[in-house]
Amino acid sequence: MRVKEILTNYKLCVVDLEVQLNGETRNAPTLCVSDGKEVIPLNTADGRPILMNKANAIPLD
């Protein structure tokens, strides 16, 4: 394993993320990264880790 690049324009943050699960609205603290324009979750709503993927980005209002 090796480090290819350090992404300096992102910061780690914990977000109170709201999701729809089985017709119910739920929220939970979620580890994310943010560039100030969008937030990318680093784990699923049930706590399983996922890889950072721009396709999962949530725009900030």
mmCIF file with all atom_site columns, N, CA and C in Angstrom:
data_model
loop_
_atom_site.group_PDB
_atom_site.id
_atom_site.type_symbol
_atom_site.label_atom_id
_atom_site.label_alt_id
_atom_site.label_comp_id
_atom_site.label_asym_id
_atom_site.label_entity_id
_atom_site.label_seq_id
_atom_site.pdbx_PDB_ins_code
_atom_site.Cartn_x
_atom_site.Cartn_y
_atom_site.Cartn_z
_atom_site.occupancy
_atom_site.B_iso_or_equiv
_atom_site.pdbx_formal_charge
_atom_site.auth_seq_id
_atom_site.auth_comp_id
_atom_site.auth_asym_id
_atom_site.auth_atom_id
_atom_site.pdbx_PDB_model_num
ATOM 1   N N  . MET A 1 1  ? 0.847   -1.167 0.000  1.00 0.00 ? 1  MET A N  1
ATOM 2   C CA . MET A 1 1  ? 0.000   0.000  0.000  1.00 0.00 ? 1  MET A CA 1
ATOM 3   C C  . MET A 1 1  ? 0.897   1.236  0.000  1.00 0.00 ? 1  MET A C  1
ATOM 4   N N  . ARG A 1 2  ? 0.469   2.302  -0.683 1.00 0.00 ? 2  ARG A N  1
ATOM 5   C CA . ARG A 1 2  ? 1.260   3.521  -0.694 1.00 0.00 ? 2  ARG A CA 1
ATOM 6   C C  . ARG A 1 2  ? 0.351   4.740  -0.789 1.00 0.00 ? 2  ARG A C  1
ATOM 7   N N  . VAL A 1 3  ? 0.832   5.871  -0.336 1.00 0.00 ? 3  VAL A N  1
ATOM 8   C CA . VAL A 1 3  ? 0.098   7.131  -0.425 1.00 0.00 ? 3  VAL A CA 1
ATOM 9   C C  . VAL A 1 3  ? 0.396   7.749  -1.787 1.00 0.00 ? 3  VAL A C  1
ATOM 10  N N  . LYS A 1 4  ? -0.622  7.977  -2.576 1.00 0.00 ? 4  LYS A N  1
ATOM 11  C CA . LYS A 1 4  ? -0.441  8.583  -3.895 1.00 0.00 ? 4  LYS A CA 1
ATOM 12  C C  . LYS A 1 4  ? -0.530  10.106 -3.823 1.00 0.00 ? 4  LYS A C  1
ATOM 13  N N  . GLU A 1 5  ? -1.412  10.621 -2.964 1.00 0.00 ? 5  GLU A N  1
ATOM 14  C CA . GLU A 1 5  ? -1.620  12.058 -2.887 1.00 0.00 ? 5  GLU A CA 1
ATOM 15  C C  . GLU A 1 5  ? -2.332  12.395 -1.577 1.00 0.00 ? 5  GLU A C  1
ATOM 16  N N  . ILE A 1 6  ? -1.995  13.516 -0.980 1.00 0.00 ? 6  ILE A N  1
ATOM 17  C CA . ILE A 1 6  ? -2.710  14.011 0.203  1.00 0.00 ? 6  ILE A CA 1
ATOM 18  C C  . ILE A 1 6  ? -3.675  15.085 -0.266 1.00 0.00 ? 6  ILE A C  1
ATOM 19  N N  . LEU A 1 7  ? -4.944  14.873 -0.009 1.00 0.00 ? 7  LEU A N  1
ATOM 20  C CA . LEU A 1 7  ? -5.979  15.810 -0.440 1.00 0.00 ? 7  LEU A CA 1
ATOM 21  C C  . LEU A 1 7  ? -6.126  16.902 0.619  1.00 0.00 ? 7  LEU A C  1
ATOM 22  N N  . THR A 1 8  ? -5.591  18.058 0.347  1.00 0.00 ? 8  THR A N  1
ATOM 23  C CA . THR A 1 8  ? -5.555  19.123 1.350  1.00 0.00 ? 8  THR A CA 1
ATOM 24  C C  . THR A 1 8  ? -6.806  19.994 1.357  1.00 0.00 ? 8  THR A C  1
ATOM 25  N N  . ASN A 1 9  ? -7.647  19.910 0.339  1.00 0.00 ? 9  ASN A N  1
ATOM 26  C CA . ASN A 1 9  ? -8.820  20.767 0.310  1.00 0.00 ? 9  ASN A CA 1
ATOM 27  C C  . ASN A 1 9  ? -10.043 20.136 0.978  1.00 0.00 ? 9  ASN A C  1
ATOM 28  N N  . TYR A 1 10 ? -9.872  18.991 1.631  1.00 0.00 ? 10 TYR A N  1
ATOM 29  C CA . TYR A 1 10 ? -10.964 18.336 2.353  1.00 0.00 ? 10 TYR A CA 1
ATOM 30  C C  . TYR A 1 10 ? -10.674 18.343 3.844  1.00 0.00 ? 10 TYR A C  1
ATOM 31  N N  . LYS A 1 11 ? -11.748 18.371 4.651  1.00 0.00 ? 11 LYS A N  1
ATOM 32  C CA . LYS A 1 11 ? -11.584 18.256 6.091  1.00 0.00 ? 11 LYS A CA 1
ATOM 33  C C  . LYS A 1 11 ? -12.563 17.212 6.619  1.00 0.00 ? 11 LYS A C  1
ATOM 34  N N  . LEU A 1 12 ? -12.162 16.514 7.665  1.00 0.00 ? 12 LEU A N  1
ATOM 35  C CA . LEU A 1 12 ? -13.042 15.545 8.311  1.00 0.00 ? 12 LEU A CA 1
ATOM 36  C C  . LEU A 1 12 ? -14.068 16.278 9.155  1.00 0.00 ? 12 LEU A C  1
ATOM 37  N N  . CYS A 1 13 ? -15.291 15.771 9.174  1.00 0.00 ? 13 CYS A N  1
ATOM 38  C CA . CYS A 1 13 ? -16.330 16.364 10.005 1.00 0.00 ? 13 CYS A CA 1
ATOM 39  C C  . CYS A 1 13 ? -17.333 15.279 10.385 1.00 0.00 ? 13 CYS A C  1
ATOM 40  N N  . VAL A 1 14 ? -18.043 15.520 11.468 1.00 0.00 ? 14 VAL A N  1
ATOM 41  C CA . VAL A 1 14 ? -19.134 14.645 11.885 1.00 0.00 ? 14 VAL A CA 1
ATOM 42  C C  . VAL A 1 14 ? -20.428 15.402 11.601 1.00 0.00 ? 14 VAL A C  1
ATOM 43  N N  . VAL A 1 15 ? -21.305 14.788 10.811 1.00 0.00 ? 15 VAL A N  1
ATOM 44  C CA . VAL A 1 15 ? -22.532 15.424 10.351 1.00 0.00 ? 15 VAL A CA 1
ATOM 45  C C  . VAL A 1 15 ? -23.725 14.673 10.932 1.00 0.00 ? 15 VAL A C  1
ATOM 46  N N  . ASP A 1 16 ? -24.741 15.402 11.384 1.00 0.00 ? 16 ASP A N  1
ATOM 47  C CA . ASP A 1 16 ? -25.996 14.777 11.786 1.00 0.00 ? 16 ASP A CA 1
ATOM 48  C C  . ASP A 1 16 ? -26.786 14.552 10.503 1.00 0.00 ? 16 ASP A C  1
ATOM 49  N N  . LEU A 1 17 ? -26.669 13.349 9.942  1.00 0.00 ? 17 LEU A N  1
ATOM 50  C CA . LEU A 1 17 ? -27.220 13.031 8.627  1.00 0.00 ? 17 LEU A CA 1
ATOM 51  C C  . LEU A 1 17 ? -28.613 12.436 8.771  1.00 0.00 ? 17 LEU A C  1
ATOM 52  N N  . GLU A 1 18 ? -29.551 12.941 7.964  1.00 0.00 ? 18 GLU A N  1
ATOM 53  C CA . GLU A 1 18 ? -30.929 12.458 7.974  1.00 0.00 ? 18 GLU A CA 1
ATOM 54  C C  . GLU A 1 18 ? -31.169 11.618 6.729  1.00 0.00 ? 18 GLU A C  1
ATOM 55  N N  . VAL A 1 19 ? -31.733 10.423 6.913  1.00 0.00 ? 19 VAL A N  1
ATOM 56  C CA . VAL A 1 19 ? -32.022 9.514  5.796  1.00 0.00 ? 19 VAL A CA 1
ATOM 57  C C  . VAL A 1 19 ? -33.418 8.922  5.946  1.00 0.00 ? 19 VAL A C  1
ATOM 58  N N  . GLN A 1 20 ? -33.955 8.449  4.827  1.00 0.00 ? 20 GLN A N  1
ATOM 59  C CA . GLN A 1 20 ? -35.231 7.736  4.822  1.00 0.00 ? 20 GLN A CA 1
ATOM 60  C C  . GLN A 1 20 ? -34.938 6.235  4.806  1.00 0.00 ? 20 GLN A C  1
ATOM 61  N N  . LEU A 1 21 ? -35.380 5.509  5.844  1.00 0.00 ? 21 LEU A N  1
ATOM 62  C CA . LEU A 1 21 ? -35.211 4.056  5.921  1.00 0.00 ? 21 LEU A CA 1
ATOM 63  C C  . LEU A 1 21 ? -36.560 3.406  6.182  1.00 0.00 ? 21 LEU A C  1
ATOM 64  N N  . ASN A 1 22 ? -36.999 2.587  5.257  1.00 0.00 ? 22 ASN A N  1
ATOM 65  C CA . ASN A 1 22 ? -38.277 1.866  5.391  1.00 0.00 ? 22 ASN A CA 1
ATOM 66  C C  . ASN A 1 22 ? -39.434 2.809  5.680  1.00 0.00 ? 22 ASN A C  1
ATOM 67  N N  . GLY A 1 23 ? -39.465 3.948  4.996  1.00 0.00 ? 23 GLY A N  1
ATOM 68  C CA . GLY A 1 23 ? -40.557 4.901  5.165  1.00 0.00 ? 23 GLY A CA 1
ATOM 69  C C  . GLY A 1 23 ? -40.454 5.785  6.394  1.00 0.00 ? 23 GLY A C  1
ATOM 70  N N  . GLU A 1 24 ? -39.403 5.637  7.177  1.00 0.00 ? 24 GLU A N  1
ATOM 71  C CA . GLU A 1 24 ? -39.204 6.458  8.368  1.00 0.00 ? 24 GLU A CA 1
ATOM 72  C C  . GLU A 1 24 ? -38.013 7.381  8.167  1.00 0.00 ? 24 GLU A C  1
ATOM 73  N N  . THR A 1 25 ? -38.101 8.577  8.723  1.00 0.00 ? 25 THR A N  1
ATOM 74  C CA . THR A 1 25 ? -36.977 9.497  8.696  1.00 0.00 ? 25 THR A CA 1
ATOM 75  C C  . THR A 1 25 ? -36.135 9.250  9.939  1.00 0.00 ? 25 THR A C  1
ATOM 76  N N  . ARG A 1 26 ? -34.848 8.985  9.724  1.00 0.00 ? 26 ARG A N  1
ATOM 77  C CA . ARG A 1 26 ? -33.925 8.747  10.841 1.00 0.00 ? 26 ARG A CA 1
ATOM 78  C C  . ARG A 1 26 ? -32.712 9.635  10.680 1.00 0.00 ? 26 ARG A C  1
ATOM 79  N N  . ASN A 1 27 ? -32.061 9.930  11.790 1.00 0.00 ? 27 ASN A N  1
ATOM 80  C CA . ASN A 1 27 ? -30.820 10.697 11.721 1.00 0.00 ? 27 ASN A CA 1
ATOM 81  C C  . ASN A 1 27 ? -29.805 10.086 12.678 1.00 0.00 ? 27 ASN A C  1
ATOM 82  N N  . ALA A 1 28 ? -28.535 10.265 12.333 1.00 0.00 ? 28 ALA A N  1
ATOM 83  C CA . ALA A 1 28 ? -27.449 9.729  13.144 1.00 0.00 ? 28 ALA A CA 1
ATOM 84  C C  . ALA A 1 28 ? -26.175 10.498 12.825 1.00 0.00 ? 28 ALA A C  1
ATOM 85  N N  . PRO A 1 29 ? -25.269 10.614 13.810 1.00 0.00 ? 29 PRO A N  1
ATOM 86  C CA . PRO A 1 29 ? -23.967 11.225 13.530 1.00 0.00 ? 29 PRO A CA 1
ATOM 87  C C  . PRO A 1 29 ? -23.201 10.349 12.531 1.00 0.00 ? 29 PRO A C  1
ATOM 88  N N  . THR A 1 30 ? -22.646 10.983 11.503 1.00 0.00 ? 30 THR A N  1
ATOM 89  C CA . THR A 1 30 ? -21.971 10.265 10.424 1.00 0.00 ? 30 THR A CA 1
ATOM 90  C C  . THR A 1 30 ? -20.636 10.920 10.132 1.00 0.00 ? 30 THR A C  1
ATOM 91  N N  . LEU A 1 31 ? -19.580 10.119 10.044 1.00 0.00 ? 31 LEU A N  1
ATOM 92  C CA . LEU A 1 31 ? -18.264 10.629 9.684  1.00 0.00 ? 31 LEU A CA 1
ATOM 93  C C  . LEU A 1 31 ? -18.259 10.964 8.196  1.00 0.00 ? 31 LEU A C  1
ATOM 94  N N  . CYS A 1 32 ? -17.828 12.191 7.862  1.00 0.00 ? 32 CYS A N  1
ATOM 95  C CA . CYS A 1 32 ? -17.838 12.666 6.476  1.00 0.00 ? 32 CYS A CA 1
ATOM 96  C C  . CYS A 1 32 ? -16.581 13.463 6.195  1.00 0.00 ? 32 CYS A C  1
ATOM 97  N N  . VAL A 1 33 ? -16.384 13.788 4.928  1.00 0.00 ? 33 VAL A N  1
ATOM 98  C CA . VAL A 1 33 ? -15.394 14.776 4.516  1.00 0.00 ? 33 VAL A CA 1
ATOM 99  C C  . VAL A 1 33 ? -16.142 15.884 3.792  1.00 0.00 ? 33 VAL A C  1
ATOM 100 N N  . SER A 1 34 ? -15.598 17.092 3.874  1.00 0.00 ? 34 SER A N  1
ATOM 101 C CA . SER A 1 34 ? -16.241 18.225 3.239  1.00 0.00 ? 34 SER A CA 1
ATOM 102 C C  . SER A 1 34 ? -15.195 19.126 2.608  1.00 0.00 ? 34 SER A C  1
ATOM 103 N N  . ASP A 1 35 ? -15.580 19.723 1.474  1.00 0.00 ? 35 ASP A N  1
ATOM 104 C CA . ASP A 1 35 ? -14.722 20.721 0.837  1.00 0.00 ? 35 ASP A CA 1
ATOM 105 C C  . ASP A 1 35 ? -15.356 22.109 0.937  1.00 0.00 ? 35 ASP A C  1
ATOM 106 N N  . GLY A 1 36 ? -16.408 22.249 1.738  1.00 0.00 ? 36 GLY A N  1
ATOM 107 C CA . GLY A 1 36 ? -17.106 23.513 1.903  1.00 0.00 ? 36 GLY A CA 1
ATOM 108 C C  . GLY A 1 36 ? -18.279 23.676 0.953  1.00 0.00 ? 36 GLY A C  1
ATOM 109 N N  . LYS A 1 37 ? -18.322 22.897 -0.114 1.00 0.00 ? 37 LYS A N  1
ATOM 110 C CA . LYS A 1 37 ? -19.409 22.958 -1.088 1.00 0.00 ? 37 LYS A CA 1
ATOM 111 C C  . LYS A 1 37 ? -20.307 21.744 -1.013 1.00 0.00 ? 37 LYS A C  1
ATOM 112 N N  . GLU A 1 38 ? -19.721 20.610 -0.615 1.00 0.00 ? 38 GLU A N  1
ATOM 113 C CA . GLU A 1 38 ? -20.462 19.361 -0.516 1.00 0.00 ? 38 GLU A CA 1
ATOM 114 C C  . GLU A 1 38 ? -19.878 18.493 0.584  1.00 0.00 ? 38 GLU A C  1
ATOM 115 N N  . VAL A 1 39 ? -20.688 17.532 1.023  1.00 0.00 ? 39 VAL A N  1
ATOM 116 C CA . VAL A 1 39 ? -20.290 16.593 2.079  1.00 0.00 ? 39 VAL A CA 1
ATOM 117 C C  . VAL A 1 39 ? -20.342 15.195 1.500  1.00 0.00 ? 39 VAL A C  1
ATOM 118 N N  . ILE A 1 40 ? -19.307 14.400 1.764  1.00 0.00 ? 40 ILE A N  1
ATOM 119 C CA . ILE A 1 40 ? -19.250 13.024 1.282  1.00 0.00 ? 40 ILE A CA 1
ATOM 120 C C  . ILE A 1 40 ? -19.196 12.095 2.489  1.00 0.00 ? 40 ILE A C  1
ATOM 121 N N  . PRO A 1 41 ? -20.244 11.280 2.706  1.00 0.00 ? 41 PRO A N  1
ATOM 122 C CA . PRO A 1 41 ? -20.255 10.353 3.842  1.00 0.00 ? 41 PRO A CA 1
ATOM 123 C C  . PRO A 1 41 ? -19.172 9.284  3.708  1.00 0.00 ? 41 PRO A C  1
ATOM 124 N N  . LEU A 1 42 ? -18.587 8.892  4.842  1.00 0.00 ? 42 LEU A N  1
ATOM 125 C CA . LEU A 1 42 ? -17.575 7.843  4.874  1.00 0.00 ? 42 LEU A CA 1
ATOM 126 C C  . LEU A 1 42 ? -18.098 6.564  5.514  1.00 0.00 ? 42 LEU A C  1
ATOM 127 N N  . ASN A 1 43 ? -19.374 6.560  5.913  1.00 0.00 ? 43 ASN A N  1
ATOM 128 C CA . ASN A 1 43 ? -20.007 5.342  6.381  1.00 0.00 ? 43 ASN A CA 1
ATOM 129 C C  . ASN A 1 43 ? -21.494 5.397  6.040  1.00 0.00 ? 43 ASN A C  1
ATOM 130 N N  . THR A 1 44 ? -22.135 4.231  6.034  1.00 0.00 ? 44 THR A N  1
ATOM 131 C CA . THR A 1 44 ? -23.555 4.139  5.711  1.00 0.00 ? 44 THR A CA 1
ATOM 132 C C  . THR A 1 44 ? -24.382 4.567  6.912  1.00 0.00 ? 44 THR A C  1
ATOM 133 N N  . ALA A 1 45 ? -25.682 4.673  6.697  1.00 0.00 ? 45 ALA A N  1
ATOM 134 C CA . ALA A 1 45 ? -26.580 5.096  7.786  1.00 0.00 ? 45 ALA A CA 1
ATOM 135 C C  . ALA A 1 45 ? -26.571 4.121  8.960  1.00 0.00 ? 45 ALA A C  1
ATOM 136 N N  . ASP A 1 46 ? -26.249 2.851  8.698  1.00 0.00 ? 46 ASP A N  1
ATOM 137 C CA . ASP A 1 46 ? -26.199 1.882  9.796  1.00 0.00 ? 46 ASP A CA 1
ATOM 138 C C  . ASP A 1 46 ? -24.780 1.673  10.334 1.00 0.00 ? 46 ASP A C  1
ATOM 139 N N  . GLY A 1 47 ? -23.833 2.541  9.939  1.00 0.00 ? 47 GLY A N  1
ATOM 140 C CA . GLY A 1 47 ? -22.503 2.537  10.543 1.00 0.00 ? 47 GLY A CA 1
ATOM 141 C C  . GLY A 1 47 ? -21.422 1.772  9.811  1.00 0.00 ? 47 GLY A C  1
ATOM 142 N N  . ARG A 1 48 ? -21.747 1.123  8.697  1.00 0.00 ? 48 ARG A N  1
ATOM 143 C CA . ARG A 1 48 ? -20.720 0.381  7.952  1.00 0.00 ? 48 ARG A CA 1
ATOM 144 C C  . ARG A 1 48 ? -19.843 1.342  7.153  1.00 0.00 ? 48 ARG A C  1
ATOM 145 N N  . PRO A 1 49 ? -18.526 1.160  7.170  1.00 0.00 ? 49 PRO A N  1
ATOM 146 C CA . PRO A 1 49 ? -17.640 2.068  6.429  1.00 0.00 ? 49 PRO A CA 1
ATOM 147 C C  . PRO A 1 49 ? -17.774 1.885  4.919  1.00 0.00 ? 49 PRO A C  1
ATOM 148 N N  . ILE A 1 50 ? -17.624 3.000  4.183  1.00 0.00 ? 50 ILE A N  1
ATOM 149 C CA . ILE A 1 50 ? -17.622 2.962  2.722  1.00 0.00 ? 50 ILE A CA 1
ATOM 150 C C  . ILE A 1 50 ? -16.446 3.802  2.225  1.00 0.00 ? 50 ILE A C  1
ATOM 151 N N  . LEU A 1 51 ? -16.011 3.567  0.994  1.00 0.00 ? 51 LEU A N  1
ATOM 152 C CA . LEU A 1 51 ? -14.936 4.355  0.418  1.00 0.00 ? 51 LEU A CA 1
ATOM 153 C C  . LEU A 1 51 ? -15.454 5.737  0.034  1.00 0.00 ? 51 LEU A C  1
ATOM 154 N N  . MET A 1 52 ? -14.576 6.735  0.135  1.00 0.00 ? 52 MET A N  1
ATOM 155 C CA . MET A 1 52 ? -14.935 8.084  -0.283 1.00 0.00 ? 52 MET A CA 1
ATOM 156 C C  . MET A 1 52 ? -15.217 8.074  -1.777 1.00 0.00 ? 52 MET A C  1
ATOM 157 N N  . ASN A 1 53 ? -16.407 8.514  -2.167 1.00 0.00 ? 53 ASN A N  1
ATOM 158 C CA . ASN A 1 53 ? -16.822 8.479  -3.564 1.00 0.00 ? 53 ASN A CA 1
ATOM 159 C C  . ASN A 1 53 ? -17.610 9.741  -3.870 1.00 0.00 ? 53 ASN A C  1
ATOM 160 N N  . LYS A 1 54 ? -17.159 10.522 -4.864 1.00 0.00 ? 54 LYS A N  1
ATOM 161 C CA . LYS A 1 54 ? -17.846 11.772 -5.228 1.00 0.00 ? 54 LYS A CA 1
ATOM 162 C C  . LYS A 1 54 ? -19.288 11.515 -5.659 1.00 0.00 ? 54 LYS A C  1
ATOM 163 N N  . ALA A 1 55 ? -19.619 10.310 -6.095 1.00 0.00 ? 55 ALA A N  1
ATOM 164 C CA . ALA A 1 55 ? -20.991 9.983  -6.484 1.00 0.00 ? 55 ALA A CA 1
ATOM 165 C C  . ALA A 1 55 ? -21.928 10.022 -5.274 1.00 0.00 ? 55 ALA A C  1
ATOM 166 N N  . ASN A 1 56 ? -21.389 9.905  -4.063 1.00 0.00 ? 56 ASN A N  1
ATOM 167 C CA . ASN A 1 56 ? -22.202 9.952  -2.841 1.00 0.00 ? 56 ASN A CA 1
ATOM 168 C C  . ASN A 1 56 ? -22.288 11.355 -2.249 1.00 0.00 ? 56 ASN A C  1
ATOM 169 N N  . ALA A 1 57 ? -21.754 12.354 -2.930 1.00 0.00 ? 57 ALA A N  1
ATOM 170 C CA . ALA A 1 57 ? -21.702 13.719 -2.394 1.00 0.00 ? 57 ALA A CA 1
ATOM 171 C C  . ALA A 1 57 ? -23.096 14.308 -2.192 1.00 0.00 ? 57 ALA A C  1
ATOM 172 N N  . ILE A 1 58 ? -23.246 15.052 -1.096 1.00 0.00 ? 58 ILE A N  1
ATOM 173 C CA . ILE A 1 58 ? -24.477 15.760 -0.768 1.00 0.00 ? 58 ILE A CA 1
ATOM 174 C C  . ILE A 1 58 ? -24.164 17.254 -0.810 1.00 0.00 ? 58 ILE A C  1
ATOM 175 N N  . PRO A 1 59 ? -24.803 18.006 -1.717 1.00 0.00 ? 59 PRO A N  1
ATOM 176 C CA . PRO A 1 59 ? -24.496 19.442 -1.784 1.00 0.00 ? 59 PRO A CA 1
ATOM 177 C C  . PRO A 1 59 ? -24.946 20.183 -0.530 1.00 0.00 ? 59 PRO A C  1
ATOM 178 N N  . LEU A 1 60 ? -24.156 21.158 -0.095 1.00 0.00 ? 60 LEU A N  1
ATOM 179 C CA . LEU A 1 60 ? -24.547 22.002 1.032  1.00 0.00 ? 60 LEU A CA 1
ATOM 180 C C  . LEU A 1 60 ? -25.426 23.140 0.534  1.00 0.00 ? 60 LEU A C  1
ATOM 181 N N  . ASP A 1 61 ? -26.436 23.469 1.288  1.00 0.00 ? 61 ASP A N  1
ATOM 182 C CA . ASP A 1 61 ? -27.352 24.562 0.910  1.00 0.00 ? 61 ASP A CA 1
ATOM 183 C C  . ASP A 1 61 ? -26.764 25.910 1.243  1.00 0.00 ? 61 ASP A C  1
#
